Phi, psi and omega in degrees: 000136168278140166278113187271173247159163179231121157229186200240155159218079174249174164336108160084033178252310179317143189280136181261139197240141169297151188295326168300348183294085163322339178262006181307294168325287194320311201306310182273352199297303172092308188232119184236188193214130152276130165240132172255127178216137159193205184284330154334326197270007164276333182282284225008088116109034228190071163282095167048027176119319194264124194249124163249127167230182197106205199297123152264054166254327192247046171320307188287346156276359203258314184252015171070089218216093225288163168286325180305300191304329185280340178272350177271004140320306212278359170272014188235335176307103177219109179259121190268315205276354192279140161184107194338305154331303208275354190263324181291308178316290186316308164279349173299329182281349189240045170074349165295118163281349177217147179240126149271136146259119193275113153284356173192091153273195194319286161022287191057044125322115176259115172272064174174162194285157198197126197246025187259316208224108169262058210236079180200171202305293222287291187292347221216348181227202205285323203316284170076030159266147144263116183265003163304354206274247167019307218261354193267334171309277187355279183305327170302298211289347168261030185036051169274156122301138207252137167205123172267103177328145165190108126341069216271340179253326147268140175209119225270316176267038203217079225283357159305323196280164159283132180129302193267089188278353206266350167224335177246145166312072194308324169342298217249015151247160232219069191299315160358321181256348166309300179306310196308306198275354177211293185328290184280290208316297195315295168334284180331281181312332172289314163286015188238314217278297155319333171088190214279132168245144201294306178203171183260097197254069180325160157224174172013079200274003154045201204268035160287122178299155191273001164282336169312297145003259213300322191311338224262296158005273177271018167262357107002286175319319192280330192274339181207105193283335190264009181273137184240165164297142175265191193266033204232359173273009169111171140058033187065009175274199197088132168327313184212161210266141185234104149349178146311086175342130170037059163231132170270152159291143181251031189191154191285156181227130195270323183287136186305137153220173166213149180289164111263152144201150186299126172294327150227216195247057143225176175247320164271114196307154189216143188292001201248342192266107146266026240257352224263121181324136198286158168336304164337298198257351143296322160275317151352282192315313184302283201293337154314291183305305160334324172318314195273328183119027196256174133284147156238125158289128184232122184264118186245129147287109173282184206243124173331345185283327207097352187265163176252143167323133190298326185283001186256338194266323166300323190271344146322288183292344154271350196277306211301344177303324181246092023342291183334306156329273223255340204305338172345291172315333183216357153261139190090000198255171169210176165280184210271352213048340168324143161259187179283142198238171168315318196268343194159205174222185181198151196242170200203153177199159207303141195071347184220143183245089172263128189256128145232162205275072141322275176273098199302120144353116107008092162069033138092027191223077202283133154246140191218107163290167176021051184236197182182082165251136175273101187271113102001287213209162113233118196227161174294164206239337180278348175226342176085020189268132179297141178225157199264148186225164156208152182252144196218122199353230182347315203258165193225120181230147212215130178266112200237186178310194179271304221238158190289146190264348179183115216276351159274320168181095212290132198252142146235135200273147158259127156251139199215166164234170197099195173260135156242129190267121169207167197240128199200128172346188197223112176293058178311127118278210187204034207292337157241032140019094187202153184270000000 
């Protein structure tokens, strides 16, 4: 059973960050956008006939996929339809502040010109682009952040590297040299070429020793000092905290993190998944995650064409409508201390309590037990329209419309001055957290 508590939520109880703290953009951004793109997306998911389903990025291990065959993919790679602008514009509208893009996933298929490897967009297909180039203009010129996904310990075309037993000898690989002759050069290159980049976003760091760990680390750091690492670099290192695939936090975490998950059950596109999360259940995913005091990462597959699916790019354009609204509630915000209630949760900022309405009250007559605030205001937070309250002892009953004013996810703003007394879940962290 949780255990319930009396905590304080006052004035200057928000964690204050040193100027020198490299994660505060993260810390404020709240909402990014992932892209898994590769070569993968020619196939997505669809070997010779054999409908593959799950992640199709990892087709090629999933169909023991030769090396000769799999590099005559990249010949087939042309995306004509990509263009960088119209994918960065789409996420500034539905409120993402960072884009991660994988520049080398397990694959170790590089999507940027690479003088390390020449298993890369530019040298190996029709394409003869970097749209990492293309997407860093983008960005720059619309105040995105920019991060690049690297693969750092499997690499599938690589017989040093970790991951591809179906054709190289793990016994007889020399990960060291692996690291020396591709891994860190390729870094260099994503870190000399691109202009400042927001983070390095590693994976699945599998049986890397943690001086490797710390080498890649601080070799990120010497090339961009404010750029940061995610904790998939292994050994309890990184900058910041990287969830689970598809976990939400249940509890606040002091140390930055972020959630991921996938718009629908893949990460890299595949022609078979139509599985994709409603607008709906995507600002859900978002504002849980803030609560605890996190980010979400939201993952869009593109189509070998360059294009993004049409259901990511309709439900992108629907999140940006109630953002337009609302963003107030989530950049910049962390959590509330509050607990999670039947109708939603609430995010928080000094003086202000934003609540949202997932599940809409009966007859408009939102209650919060056990709270005590000197309340200033209470208003829709999408129109400013004032709503009538009464504090009744304990309970704080708040008079909203009859029928919900927005059907993904209705904010009521609190403005209060003071202490607020609230009787709330008991605030564990998870401040060390590390993958």
């Amino acid at each position: 059973m949780k255990r319930l508590v009396t905590l304080l939520l006052v004035l200057g109880s928000f964690p204050a960050l040193a100027q020198n703290d490299i994660t505060q953009w993260f810390r404020e951004a709240k909402f990014g956008m992932f892209i898994h793109w590769g070569i993968y997306s020619v196939p997505a998911n669809d070997w010779h006939g054999e409908h593959y389903f799950g992640n199709a990025e990892w087709i090629r291990k999933r169909a023991k996929i030769s090396t000769t065959d799999y590099e005559a993919i990249a010949g087939q790679f042309n995306p004509t339809h990509f263009d960088a602008e119209e994918w960065v514009l789409l996420a500034k509208s539905a409120g993402m502040k960072y884009i991660v893009i994988t520049s080398k996933h397990h694959d170790g298929f590089a999507m940027f010109y690479s003088k390390a490897s020449k298993f890369n967009v530019v040298d190996a297909t029709p394409f003869k682009r970097d749209p990492l180039s293309e997407l860093a203009v983008a960005c720059k010129k619309h105040g995105i952040k920019l991060g690049f996904y690297y693969s750092q310990t499997q690499d599938w075309h690589e017989p040093d590297a970790e991951g591809n037993n179906w054709e190289y000898d793990p016994k007889k690989a020399d990960f060291g040299k692996y690291l020396r002759e591709k891994c860190m050069p390729q870094l260099q290159e994503l870190l000399t070429n691109y202009g400042d980049l927001g983070l390095i976003w590693f994976d699945t760091p599998e049986r890397i020793p943690k001086e490797d760990s710390q080498k890649l680390v601080d070799w990120v750091h010497s090339l961009q000092p404010k750029c940061l690492t995610s904790s998939r670099v292994g050994n309890g290192l990184g900058d910041y905290l990287c969830l689970g695939d598809h976990e939400l936090p249940t509890k606040i975490i002091e140390r930055p993190f972020e959630a991921l998950y996938t718009h629908n059950d893949t990460w890299g596109y595949s022609k078979f998944d139509k599985n994709f999360r409603s607008p709906k259940e995507i600002v859900k995913l978002l504002v849980y995650s803030n609560s605890k005091g996190g980010n979400l990462l939201l993952n869009v597959g593109p189509k070998a064409d360059g294009t993004l699916p049409a259901e990511s790019v309709n439900d992108l354009k629907t999140i940006a409508q109630w953002m337009k609204k609302n963003s107030e509630s989530i950049h910049g915000s962390t959590h509330s201390l509050l607990p999670d209630y039947e109708w939603g949760t609430a995010t928080a900022k000094p003086n202000r309590l934003f609540l949202h309405l997932f599940e809409y009250p009966q007859g408009g007559v939102l209650r919060i037990p056990s709270i005590q605030i000197n309340l200033k205001s209470v208003r829709l937070l999408a129109d400013k329209k004032s709503l009538n309250y009464q504090q009744q002892g304990n309970e704080l009953v708040i008079y909203l419309p009859q029928t919900a004013p927005d059907a993904l996810d209705t904010v009521v703003e609190l403005n209060y001055e003071g202490e607020v007394k609230a009787q709330s879940v008991e605030a564990l962290t998870e401040g060390q957290a590390g993958v």
